[in-house]
Tab-separated table of C-alpha atoms in Angstrom:
chain	number	residue	atom	x	y	z
M	20	MET	CA	-2.956	26.057	4.033
M	21	LYS	CA	-6.597	25.922	2.682
M	22	ILE	CA	-7.725	23.802	-0.429
M	23	LYS	CA	-11.215	23.324	-0.890
M	24	VAL	CA	-12.649	19.867	-1.754
M	25	LYS	CA	-14.992	21.370	-4.346
M	26	GLY	CA	-16.293	18.035	-5.924
M	27	ILE	CA	-16.028	14.485	-5.244
M	28	GLY	CA	-16.931	11.441	-7.550
M	29	LEU	CA	-16.189	7.529	-6.868
M	30	THR	CA	-17.161	4.329	-8.946
M	31	LYS	CA	-17.740	1.235	-7.241
M	32	PHE	CA	-14.878	-0.502	-6.477
M	33	GLY	CA	-14.425	-4.624	-7.748
M	34	GLU	CA	-14.173	-6.533	-10.385
M	35	LEU	CA	-15.726	-4.308	-12.979
M	36	TRP	CA	-15.437	-6.301	-16.393
M	37	ASN	CA	-17.590	-4.141	-18.193
M	38	LYS	CA	-15.763	-1.188	-17.655
M	39	ASN	CA	-11.954	-0.311	-18.949
M	40	LEU	CA	-9.774	2.437	-17.236
M	41	LEU	CA	-11.067	5.258	-19.107
M	42	ASP	CA	-14.618	4.284	-18.632
M	43	LEU	CA	-13.805	4.117	-14.851
M	44	ALA	CA	-11.835	7.673	-14.831
M	45	LEU	CA	-14.381	9.670	-16.893
M	46	GLU	CA	-17.501	8.391	-14.634
M	47	ALA	CA	-15.616	9.555	-11.389
M	48	SER	CA	-14.365	12.668	-13.014
M	49	LEU	CA	-17.759	13.779	-14.395
M	50	GLU	CA	-19.307	13.107	-11.198
M	51	ALA	CA	-16.816	15.470	-9.489
M	52	ILE	CA	-17.218	18.116	-11.784
M	53	ASN	CA	-20.775	17.887	-11.634
M	54	ASP	CA	-20.696	17.884	-7.760
M	55	ALA	CA	-18.343	20.811	-7.791
M	56	ARG	CA	-20.913	22.636	-9.806
M	57	ILE	CA	-18.476	23.756	-12.573
M	58	THR	CA	-18.034	22.832	-16.232
M	59	ASN	CA	-15.323	20.910	-17.935
M	60	ASN	CA	-14.024	24.017	-19.300
M	61	ASP	CA	-13.292	25.619	-15.398
M	62	ILE	CA	-10.650	23.118	-15.043
M	63	ASP	CA	-7.209	24.422	-15.097
M	64	ALA	CA	-5.065	21.145	-14.692
M	65	VAL	CA	-5.726	17.484	-14.631
M	66	TYR	CA	-3.444	14.929	-12.244
M	67	VAL	CA	-3.950	11.411	-12.827
M	68	GLY	CA	-2.678	8.816	-10.195
M	69	ASN	CA	-2.029	5.632	-11.595
M	70	MET	CA	0.385	2.819	-11.236
M	71	LEU	CA	-0.039	-0.102	-13.624
M	72	ILE	CA	-1.804	0.841	-16.853
M	73	GLY	CA	1.313	1.308	-18.831
M	74	LYS	CA	2.841	-2.319	-17.586
M	75	ILE	CA	-0.460	-4.292	-18.127
M	76	ALA	CA	-2.201	-2.507	-21.017
M	77	GLY	CA	0.646	-0.269	-22.699
M	78	GLN	CA	-0.968	2.729	-22.048
M	79	ASP	CA	1.599	5.292	-20.949
M	80	HIS	CA	0.957	9.118	-21.405
M	81	LEU	CA	-2.440	8.698	-19.521
M	82	GLY	CA	-2.623	12.496	-18.544
M	83	PRO	CA	-3.707	13.552	-22.177
M	84	VAL	CA	-5.707	10.380	-22.337
M	85	ILE	CA	-8.078	11.827	-19.617
M	86	THR	CA	-7.919	15.738	-20.737
M	87	SER	CA	-8.710	14.606	-24.390
M	88	SER	CA	-11.662	12.811	-23.293
M	89	LEU	CA	-13.237	15.424	-21.464
M	90	GLY	CA	-12.498	17.858	-24.077
M	91	LEU	CA	-9.823	19.715	-22.322
M	92	ASN	CA	-6.542	21.204	-23.689
M	93	CYS	CA	-5.064	22.172	-19.940
M	94	ALA	CA	-2.004	20.846	-18.644
M	95	SER	CA	-2.220	17.238	-17.460
M	96	PHE	CA	0.166	15.089	-15.555
M	97	ARG	CA	0.442	11.363	-14.651
M	98	ILE	CA	1.688	10.743	-11.146
M	99	GLU	CA	3.246	7.233	-10.091
M	100	GLY	CA	4.094	6.652	-6.634
M	101	ALA	CA	3.163	2.833	-6.321
M	102	CYS	CA	0.032	2.409	-4.268
M	103	ALA	CA	0.268	6.200	-2.923
M	104	SER	CA	-0.134	7.476	-6.606
M	105	GLY	CA	-3.601	8.824	-5.675
M	106	GLY	CA	-2.357	10.665	-2.490
M	107	LEU	CA	0.844	12.088	-4.254
M	108	ALA	CA	-1.396	13.166	-7.232
M	109	VAL	CA	-3.822	14.948	-4.694
M	110	HIS	CA	-0.421	16.311	-2.966
M	111	LEU	CA	0.823	17.822	-6.192
M	112	ALA	CA	-2.475	19.255	-7.393
M	113	ILE	CA	-2.256	21.161	-4.062
M	114	GLN	CA	1.355	22.535	-4.553
M	115	GLY	CA	0.002	23.721	-8.164
M	116	ILE	CA	-2.734	25.624	-6.492
M	117	LEU	CA	-0.617	27.177	-3.585
M	118	ALA	CA	1.850	28.278	-6.376
M	119	GLY	CA	-0.993	30.008	-8.011
M	120	THR	CA	-0.680	28.415	-11.212
M	121	TYR	CA	-4.009	26.799	-11.204
M	122	LYS	CA	-7.574	27.864	-9.603
M	123	ASN	CA	-9.328	24.441	-10.035
M	124	VAL	CA	-7.684	21.635	-10.643
M	125	LEU	CA	-9.139	17.829	-11.274
M	126	VAL	CA	-7.220	14.995	-9.400
M	127	VAL	CA	-8.440	11.526	-10.958
M	128	GLY	CA	-6.782	8.195	-9.331
M	129	ALA	CA	-7.807	5.146	-11.431
M	130	GLU	CA	-6.436	1.656	-11.620
M	131	LYS	CA	-8.044	-1.329	-13.857
M	132	MET	CA	-6.476	-4.630	-12.464
M	133	THR	CA	-8.617	-7.537	-13.099
M	134	ASP	CA	-7.954	-7.607	-16.953
M	135	ALA	CA	-4.619	-9.193	-16.039
M	136	PRO	CA	-4.101	-12.737	-14.622
M	137	SER	CA	-3.006	-12.126	-10.797
M	138	SER	CA	0.458	-13.350	-11.653
M	139	GLN	CA	1.051	-10.509	-13.881
M	140	ILE	CA	-0.318	-8.155	-11.481
M	141	THR	CA	2.218	-9.689	-8.621
M	142	TRP	CA	5.238	-9.156	-10.875
M	143	ALA	CA	3.789	-5.401	-11.802
M	144	LEU	CA	3.193	-4.587	-8.132
M	145	MET	CA	6.905	-5.660	-7.191
M	146	GLY	CA	8.036	-2.680	-9.597
M	147	ALA	CA	7.259	-0.830	-6.073
M	148	SER	CA	10.144	-3.135	-4.428
M	149	SER	CA	13.892	-3.179	-4.518
M	150	SER	CA	15.611	-5.599	-7.125
M	151	GLN	CA	17.230	-7.413	-4.194
M	152	GLU	CA	13.831	-8.105	-2.993
M	153	ARG	CA	12.578	-9.171	-6.311
M	154	LYS	CA	15.641	-11.598	-6.568
M	155	ALA	CA	15.194	-13.197	-3.161
M	156	GLY	CA	11.378	-14.121	-4.353
M	157	LEU	CA	9.881	-11.782	-2.300
M	158	THR	CA	6.300	-10.629	-2.860
M	159	PHE	CA	4.270	-7.456	-1.493
M	160	PRO	CA	2.436	-9.996	1.125
M	161	ALA	CA	5.902	-11.629	1.957
M	162	LEU	CA	7.147	-8.084	2.567
M	163	TYR	CA	4.312	-6.885	5.027
M	164	ALA	CA	4.680	-10.706	6.475
M	165	LEU	CA	8.110	-9.761	7.547
M	166	LEU	CA	7.050	-6.445	9.122
M	167	ALA	CA	3.993	-8.573	10.853
M	168	GLN	CA	6.843	-10.984	12.053
M	169	ALA	CA	9.030	-8.200	13.478
M	170	HIS	CA	6.027	-6.775	15.347
M	171	ILE	CA	4.961	-10.220	16.616
M	172	GLN	CA	8.777	-11.001	17.716
M	173	LYS	CA	9.221	-7.514	19.487
M	174	TYR	CA	5.639	-6.701	20.736
M	175	LYS	CA	4.086	-10.040	21.246
M	176	THR	CA	1.125	-8.752	18.602
M	177	THR	CA	-1.103	-11.852	18.206
M	178	ARG	CA	-2.456	-13.051	14.400
M	179	GLU	CA	-6.039	-12.820	16.284
M	180	GLU	CA	-5.122	-8.919	16.636
M	181	LEU	CA	-4.024	-8.785	13.167
M	182	ALA	CA	-7.325	-10.281	12.053
M	183	GLN	CA	-9.590	-7.749	13.816
M	184	VAL	CA	-8.327	-5.282	11.409
M	185	SER	CA	-9.969	-7.343	8.779
M	186	VAL	CA	-13.076	-8.012	10.868
M	187	LYS	CA	-13.528	-4.400	11.566
M	188	ASN	CA	-12.882	-3.000	7.975
M	189	HIS	CA	-15.555	-5.767	6.788
M	190	PHE	CA	-18.116	-4.558	8.991
M	191	HIS	CA	-17.603	-0.999	7.746
M	192	ALA	CA	-17.571	-2.005	4.500
M	193	SER	CA	-20.749	-4.099	4.852
M	194	LEU	CA	-22.541	-0.238	5.260
M	195	ASN	CA	-20.757	0.924	2.026
M	196	ASN	CA	-22.534	0.175	-1.435
M	197	LYS	CA	-19.389	1.069	-3.280
M	198	ALA	CA	-17.330	-1.486	-1.574
M	199	GLN	CA	-16.177	-4.432	-3.326
M	200	TYR	CA	-16.725	-6.750	-0.368
M	201	PRO	CA	-19.592	-5.373	1.374
M	202	PHE	CA	-20.279	-8.278	4.280
M	203	GLU	CA	-19.032	-9.228	7.541
M	204	ILE	CA	-16.153	-11.741	8.030
M	205	SER	CA	-15.106	-13.677	11.386
M	206	VAL	CA	-11.929	-13.690	13.027
M	207	GLU	CA	-11.882	-17.482	12.589
M	208	LYS	CA	-12.600	-16.586	9.002
M	209	VAL	CA	-9.438	-14.785	8.351
M	210	LEU	CA	-7.155	-17.070	10.447
M	211	ASN	CA	-8.470	-20.085	8.329
M	212	SER	CA	-8.095	-18.529	5.021
M	213	SER	CA	-5.470	-19.461	2.757
M	214	ALA	CA	-1.800	-18.972	3.766
M	215	ILE	CA	-0.134	-16.384	1.173
M	216	SER	CA	3.148	-15.651	3.252
M	217	TYR	CA	3.080	-16.548	7.071
M	218	PRO	CA	1.704	-15.127	8.889
M	219	ILE	CA	-0.124	-13.113	6.110
M	220	THR	CA	-3.414	-14.963	5.027
M	221	LEU	CA	-5.827	-14.373	2.231
M	222	PHE	CA	-8.229	-12.354	4.279
M	223	ASP	CA	-5.348	-10.398	5.786
M	224	SER	CA	-4.484	-9.176	2.480
M	225	SER	CA	-6.464	-6.239	0.326
M	226	PRO	CA	-8.125	-7.517	-3.167
M	227	ILE	CA	-7.265	-6.910	-6.824
M	228	SER	CA	-9.536	-4.369	-7.902
M	229	ASP	CA	-10.692	-2.126	-10.457
M	230	GLY	CA	-12.100	1.640	-9.566
M	231	ALA	CA	-11.583	5.336	-9.641
M	232	GLY	CA	-12.121	8.382	-7.605
M	233	ALA	CA	-12.025	11.964	-8.262
M	234	VAL	CA	-11.790	15.248	-6.545
M	235	VAL	CA	-11.953	19.004	-7.940
M	236	LEU	CA	-9.665	21.244	-5.525
M	237	SER	CA	-10.056	24.373	-5.647
M	238	SER	CA	-8.390	27.989	-4.538
M	239	ASP	CA	-11.842	29.187	-3.603
M	240	THR	CA	-12.297	29.888	0.207
M	241	ASP	CA	-14.812	32.092	0.201
M	242	SER	CA	-17.786	29.630	1.070
M	243	LYS	CA	-18.479	26.478	3.553
M	244	GLY	CA	-17.475	23.015	2.929
M	245	VAL	CA	-14.328	20.579	3.324
M	246	TYR	CA	-10.895	22.211	3.173
M	247	ILE	CA	-7.500	20.257	2.895
M	248	THR	CA	-5.669	21.819	5.410
M	249	GLY	CA	-2.309	19.679	5.741
M	250	SER	CA	-0.895	17.803	2.958
M	251	ALA	CA	2.872	16.347	3.266
M	252	ALA	CA	4.825	13.340	1.467
M	253	SER	CA	7.996	11.633	2.737
M	254	SER	CA	9.933	8.928	1.602
M	255	ASP	CA	12.279	6.001	3.110
M	256	THR	CA	14.485	3.635	1.752
M	257	ILE	CA	12.635	1.316	-1.091
M	258	ASP	CA	14.630	-1.639	0.386
M	259	LEU	CA	12.813	-2.925	3.679
M	260	ALA	CA	16.192	-4.585	4.711
M	261	GLN	CA	17.968	-0.876	4.930
M	262	ARG	CA	15.450	0.667	7.501
M	263	GLU	CA	16.541	1.680	10.782
M	264	SER	CA	13.370	-0.186	12.232
M	265	LEU	CA	11.236	-2.921	10.971
M	266	THR	CA	8.385	-2.095	13.571
M	267	GLU	CA	7.837	1.489	12.138
M	268	LEU	CA	7.234	3.239	9.004
M	269	LYS	CA	9.282	6.416	9.259
M	270	ALA	CA	7.951	8.000	6.375
M	271	THR	CA	4.334	7.723	7.896
M	272	LYS	CA	5.676	9.722	11.118
M	273	LEU	CA	7.231	12.225	9.302
M	274	ALA	CA	4.523	12.663	6.761
M	275	ALA	CA	1.866	13.041	9.731
M	276	LYS	CA	3.892	15.351	11.681
M	277	SER	CA	4.278	17.707	8.916
M	278	ALA	CA	0.433	17.591	8.031
M	279	LEU	CA	-0.874	18.018	11.283
M	280	ALA	CA	1.688	21.044	12.126
M	281	GLN	CA	0.106	22.587	8.823
M	282	ALA	CA	-3.355	22.315	9.806
M	283	GLY	CA	-2.499	23.341	13.636
M	284	MET	CA	-3.906	19.975	15.001
M	285	GLU	CA	-3.035	16.980	17.140
M	286	ILE	CA	-3.759	13.580	16.383
M	287	SER	CA	-6.065	13.730	19.065
M	288	ASP	CA	-8.182	16.448	17.074
M	289	ILE	CA	-8.709	13.732	14.556
M	290	LYS	CA	-12.198	12.328	14.763
M	291	VAL	CA	-12.126	9.885	11.671
M	292	ALA	CA	-9.161	8.566	9.463
M	293	GLU	CA	-8.724	6.432	6.201
M	294	VAL	CA	-5.405	4.665	6.427
M	295	HIS	CA	-3.485	2.344	4.206
M	296	ASP	CA	-4.625	-1.296	5.359
M	297	CYS	CA	-3.113	-2.912	2.368
M	298	PHE	CA	-2.267	-5.928	4.918
M	299	THR	CA	-3.684	-5.919	8.422
M	300	ILE	CA	-0.286	-5.292	10.150
M	301	ALA	CA	-0.146	-2.083	7.782
M	302	GLU	CA	-2.949	-0.652	9.768
M	303	ILE	CA	-1.763	-1.503	13.197
M	304	LEU	CA	1.653	0.166	12.085
M	305	ALA	CA	-0.267	3.349	11.044
M	306	MET	CA	-2.034	3.520	14.309
M	307	GLU	CA	0.967	3.683	16.093
M	308	ASP	CA	3.149	5.891	13.605
M	309	LEU	CA	0.270	8.506	13.342
M	310	GLY	CA	0.368	8.575	16.937
M	311	PHE	CA	-3.348	7.194	17.701
M	312	CYS	CA	-1.510	4.527	20.151
M	313	GLN	CA	1.645	3.910	21.698
M	314	LYS	CA	4.402	1.946	19.802
M	315	GLY	CA	3.656	-1.711	20.166
M	316	MET	CA	0.090	-1.001	21.500
M	317	GLY	CA	-1.673	-1.165	17.836
M	318	GLY	CA	-3.195	-4.608	18.201
M	319	LYS	CA	-4.659	-3.974	21.333
M	320	PHE	CA	-5.848	-0.764	20.201
M	321	VAL	CA	-7.619	-2.307	17.218
M	322	THR	CA	-9.125	-4.892	19.519
M	323	SER	CA	-10.136	-2.417	21.825
M	324	ARG	CA	-13.079	-1.125	19.085
M	325	CYS	CA	-11.802	2.393	19.564
M	326	THR	CA	-11.389	2.302	15.499
M	327	ARG	CA	-14.966	0.762	14.883
M	328	LEU	CA	-17.806	2.604	14.017
M	329	GLY	CA	-18.951	3.824	17.136
M	330	GLY	CA	-15.453	3.964	18.586
M	331	ARG	CA	-13.557	7.131	19.672
M	332	CYS	CA	-11.990	7.326	16.391
M	333	PRO	CA	-13.250	5.290	13.591
M	334	VAL	CA	-10.684	4.316	11.463
M	335	ASN	CA	-11.299	3.129	7.632
M	336	THR	CA	-15.292	3.627	7.454
M	337	SER	CA	-15.127	3.023	4.004
M	338	GLY	CA	-13.990	-0.292	4.783
M	339	GLY	CA	-10.471	0.370	3.883
M	340	LEU	CA	-8.401	-1.170	1.365
M	341	LYS	CA	-9.022	-4.859	2.512
M	342	ALA	CA	-12.729	-4.573	2.143
M	343	CYS	CA	-13.767	-1.338	-0.030
M	344	GLY	CA	-10.844	-2.712	-2.422
M	345	HIS	CA	-7.451	-1.544	-3.553
M	346	PRO	CA	-7.046	-0.034	-7.115
M	347	VAL	CA	-3.944	1.090	-6.225
M	348	GLY	CA	-3.962	4.473	-8.287
M	349	ALA	CA	-7.560	5.163	-6.758
M	350	THR	CA	-6.828	4.352	-3.166
M	351	GLY	CA	-5.536	7.791	-1.981
M	352	VAL	CA	-8.074	9.807	-3.640
M	353	LYS	CA	-10.883	7.513	-2.606
M	354	GLN	CA	-9.358	8.432	1.180
M	355	ILE	CA	-9.967	11.937	0.588
M	356	ILE	CA	-13.432	11.167	-0.767
M	357	GLU	CA	-14.462	9.307	2.014
M	358	ILE	CA	-12.958	11.640	4.625
M	359	THR	CA	-14.960	14.606	2.648
M	360	GLU	CA	-18.449	12.589	2.680
M	361	GLN	CA	-17.519	12.027	6.625
M	362	LEU	CA	-17.075	15.884	7.099
M	363	ARG	CA	-20.146	16.737	5.041
M	364	LYS	CA	-22.383	14.494	7.002
M	365	THR	CA	-23.339	12.594	3.888
M	366	SER	CA	-21.863	9.243	4.795
M	367	GLY	CA	-25.636	7.334	5.558
M	368	LYS	CA	-25.077	4.311	7.931
M	369	ARG	CA	-21.288	4.716	8.474
M	370	GLN	CA	-21.471	8.590	9.499
M	371	VAL	CA	-19.138	9.146	12.192
M	372	ARG	CA	-20.872	11.645	14.871
M	373	ASN	CA	-19.274	15.271	15.422
M	374	ALA	CA	-16.817	14.495	12.606
M	375	ASN	CA	-15.451	17.806	11.924
M	376	CYS	CA	-11.566	16.846	11.121
M	377	GLY	CA	-10.114	13.828	9.558
M	378	LEU	CA	-6.678	12.415	8.014
M	379	THR	CA	-5.869	10.124	5.276
M	380	GLN	CA	-2.747	8.241	5.209
M	381	ASN	CA	-1.540	6.518	1.854
M	382	VAL	CA	1.515	4.194	1.588
M	383	GLY	CA	3.499	3.248	-1.520
M	384	GLY	CA	5.413	0.196	-1.322
M	385	THR	CA	6.401	-0.721	2.257
M	386	GLY	CA	6.551	2.749	3.086
M	387	ALA	CA	9.127	4.096	0.787
M	388	THR	CA	6.387	6.662	0.029
M	389	VAL	CA	3.932	7.894	2.517
M	390	VAL	CA	1.378	10.942	1.883
M	391	VAL	CA	-0.501	12.303	4.471
M	392	HIS	CA	-3.620	14.691	4.616
M	393	VAL	CA	-5.896	16.538	7.025
M	394	LEU	CA	-9.150	17.711	6.071
M	395	GLN	CA	-11.240	20.219	8.230
M	396	THR	CA	-14.893	21.487	7.756
D	14	MET	CA	13.364	-13.612	-17.678
D	15	SER	CA	16.587	-11.402	-17.607
D	16	SER	CA	18.562	-10.715	-20.729
D	17	PRO	CA	22.042	-12.285	-20.745
D	18	VAL	CA	23.775	-9.090	-20.435
D	19	THR	CA	21.878	-8.343	-17.150
D	20	VAL	CA	22.776	-11.844	-15.931
D	21	TRP	CA	26.481	-11.417	-16.849
D	22	ARG	CA	26.490	-8.013	-14.477
D	23	HIS	CA	24.995	-9.700	-11.980
D	24	HIS	CA	26.942	-12.453	-11.946
D	25	LYS	CA	29.924	-10.260	-11.410
D	26	ASN	CA	28.900	-9.128	-8.174
D	27	ILE	CA	28.248	-12.462	-6.284
D	28	ARG	CA	31.902	-12.610	-5.311
D	29	ASN	CA	31.230	-9.860	-2.920
D	30	TYR	CA	28.683	-11.851	-0.865
D	31	LEU	CA	30.292	-15.481	-0.842
D	32	ARG	CA	30.731	-17.263	2.448
D	33	LYS	CA	29.109	-14.011	4.565
D	34	LYS	CA	28.222	-14.914	7.776
D	35	GLY	CA	25.422	-13.251	9.726
D	36	LYS	CA	22.089	-14.033	11.387
D	37	ILE	CA	18.416	-14.030	10.649
D	38	LEU	CA	16.384	-10.945	11.876
D	39	VAL	CA	12.981	-11.993	10.608
D	40	TRP	CA	11.791	-14.615	8.386
D	41	THR	CA	8.288	-15.433	6.405
D	42	LYS	CA	7.103	-18.633	4.328
D	43	VAL	CA	6.278	-17.540	0.994
D	44	PHE	CA	3.303	-19.790	-0.431
D	45	ASN	CA	2.030	-17.453	-3.576
D	46	ALA	CA	5.231	-16.946	-5.181
D	47	PRO	CA	5.869	-14.518	-8.168
D	48	ALA	CA	6.856	-15.524	-11.827
D	49	GLY	CA	9.787	-17.583	-11.860
D	50	PHE	CA	9.587	-18.845	-8.287
D	51	GLU	CA	6.559	-20.872	-8.396
D	52	HIS	CA	8.374	-24.102	-8.773
D	53	GLU	CA	10.059	-23.459	-5.714
D	54	ALA	CA	7.071	-22.533	-3.386
D	55	PRO	CA	6.667	-22.895	-0.568
D	56	TYR	CA	9.946	-21.430	0.250
D	57	PHE	CA	11.733	-18.960	2.931
D	58	VAL	CA	12.927	-15.463	2.837
D	59	ALA	CA	14.447	-13.805	5.418
D	60	ILE	CA	15.880	-10.393	6.278
D	61	VAL	CA	19.734	-11.312	7.386
D	62	LYS	CA	22.206	-9.267	9.161
D	63	PHE	CA	25.709	-9.976	8.098
D	64	GLU	CA	28.676	-9.460	10.720
D	65	ASP	CA	29.779	-6.395	9.313
D	66	GLY	CA	26.327	-5.079	10.144
D	67	THR	CA	25.073	-4.643	6.531
D	68	LYS	CA	21.427	-6.176	5.832
D	69	MET	CA	19.890	-8.041	3.154
D	70	PRO	CA	16.918	-10.005	1.945
D	71	LEU	CA	17.820	-13.444	1.082
D	72	GLN	CA	16.055	-16.662	0.093
D	73	LEU	CA	16.621	-19.250	2.674
D	74	VAL	CA	17.992	-22.962	1.476
D	75	GLU	CA	18.651	-26.147	3.230
D	76	CYS	CA	16.323	-25.621	5.979
D	77	GLU	CA	13.265	-26.645	7.798
D	78	GLU	CA	10.801	-24.322	9.367
D	79	LYS	CA	11.561	-25.562	12.736
D	80	ASP	CA	15.169	-24.461	12.390
D	81	LEU	CA	14.113	-21.130	11.648
D	82	LYS	CA	14.366	-18.177	14.728
D	83	PRO	CA	15.520	-14.847	14.920
D	84	ASN	CA	19.048	-14.610	15.578
D	85	ARG	CA	19.720	-18.128	13.941
D	86	LYS	CA	23.309	-18.122	12.086
D	87	ILE	CA	23.508	-18.207	8.310
D	88	ILE	CA	26.177	-18.420	5.719
D	89	THR	CA	25.676	-17.389	2.218
D	90	VAL	CA	25.740	-19.537	-0.700
D	91	VAL	CA	25.483	-19.897	-4.491
D	92	ARG	CA	22.621	-21.277	-6.003
D	93	LYS	CA	20.585	-21.277	-9.368
D	94	ARG	CA	17.840	-18.447	-9.054
D	95	GLY	CA	14.498	-18.886	-10.623
D	96	LYS	CA	13.585	-21.347	-13.641
D	97	VAL	CA	14.518	-20.720	-17.158
D	98	SER	CA	13.733	-22.775	-20.274
D	99	LEU	CA	16.403	-24.721	-22.336
D	100	ASP	CA	17.591	-21.598	-24.411
D	101	GLU	CA	17.837	-19.220	-21.410
D	102	VAL	CA	20.861	-17.956	-19.760
D	103	ILE	CA	20.922	-19.743	-16.085
D	104	GLU	CA	20.989	-17.162	-13.386
D	105	TYR	CA	22.832	-17.844	-10.288
D	106	GLY	CA	22.590	-15.865	-6.958
D	107	ILE	CA	23.240	-15.424	-3.577
D	108	LYS	CA	20.876	-17.217	-0.994
D	109	ALA	CA	21.646	-18.285	2.808
D	110	LYS	CA	21.669	-21.329	4.667
D	111	PRO	CA	21.365	-21.756	8.388
D	112	ILE	CA	24.716	-23.207	9.946
């Protein structure tokens, strides 16, 4: 499989009060189309990754909202897969190209979250959980807190090790002018921040964000550039209690195995990765389930600085969801953009040396949906 | 707020979970509660495993943090769920308490 990332466009992430969802989606889309050196009319289909706009602003039928604003009459789709909506949109766009139906597709991931009060966002996000979880009074921080507790119980992972994920990702974000929180924090700051759901604190958690990312994907393979060579999506039970294990995301393992096999790569070939650190425990689980380290060693692996810029395989050079921000529908697309920039060697101060192969992992819910992509030059 | 018919349908299932015994697998203390649970925060939620092998997330009641450990035995109980205004139907649900 060889799908070219022909163009990329990304807005700043954060509390962008002067822009609505369409402003953000169009800004990213036009930048991506311009970067691809094509015109709007060269786009054969538009895939939009978005989770929340129908619930918090009443706007469904999002595909034509984007195409009509671009002056297009092509096919358009809104893809919803919770926080993996963006990654799923990329995955489905690739299937459209591989099927031979489309040559150039625009994938837009966009979310506008800060217009709504946090209680409404918390309620809306819980649409990605099971009804029993909602009845039990669980929230997403609480669900990931249960995963953290299971990891702590079984592998003696410490809260300090969890905090190291946040410290590293804030350092990376400090080098990224598109990040919502471009500043460094300390382990103590994470540990002493407000309790959200024990052992998860405020600074263990990704923020509520606005933002959009867009990529133009193409069947064009006759030139140099960055290519997606593996794309896989997997699923698991929506209810965390029904999982075989609380210390792994099975869907991550399955999607990674498939995507790497498609690319003909091993995890040891990956030089840079963007993974779904919605909460610090999520990045530790990702390190283990993707195979970067042994099961149970994720906390120590992160603490060893292997995944920090300058380490063996830097992870979340954008700042991740934690510090770059997490406009949920945009996140999976932003991950593709960050890896594309790394492989193009245009990442400036956060450039990973010798980056020629990267991976993204985008999670919906607590791992009920996982999408993994492999990118190469 | 759940509609009356949703509450009625949900209440019909409560009998299937009455006085089930099991144990805590993992638990957390929720400080930032979702809408409808704010008045109860902070509260405890656990994934419990029943004696028949089935698992379920349940809110824990009548307990203190020092009582909560993995493998702690629990029994299910019926309790009011969430908070409703005077003209709404009160919803009951299954919760668990340590024994």
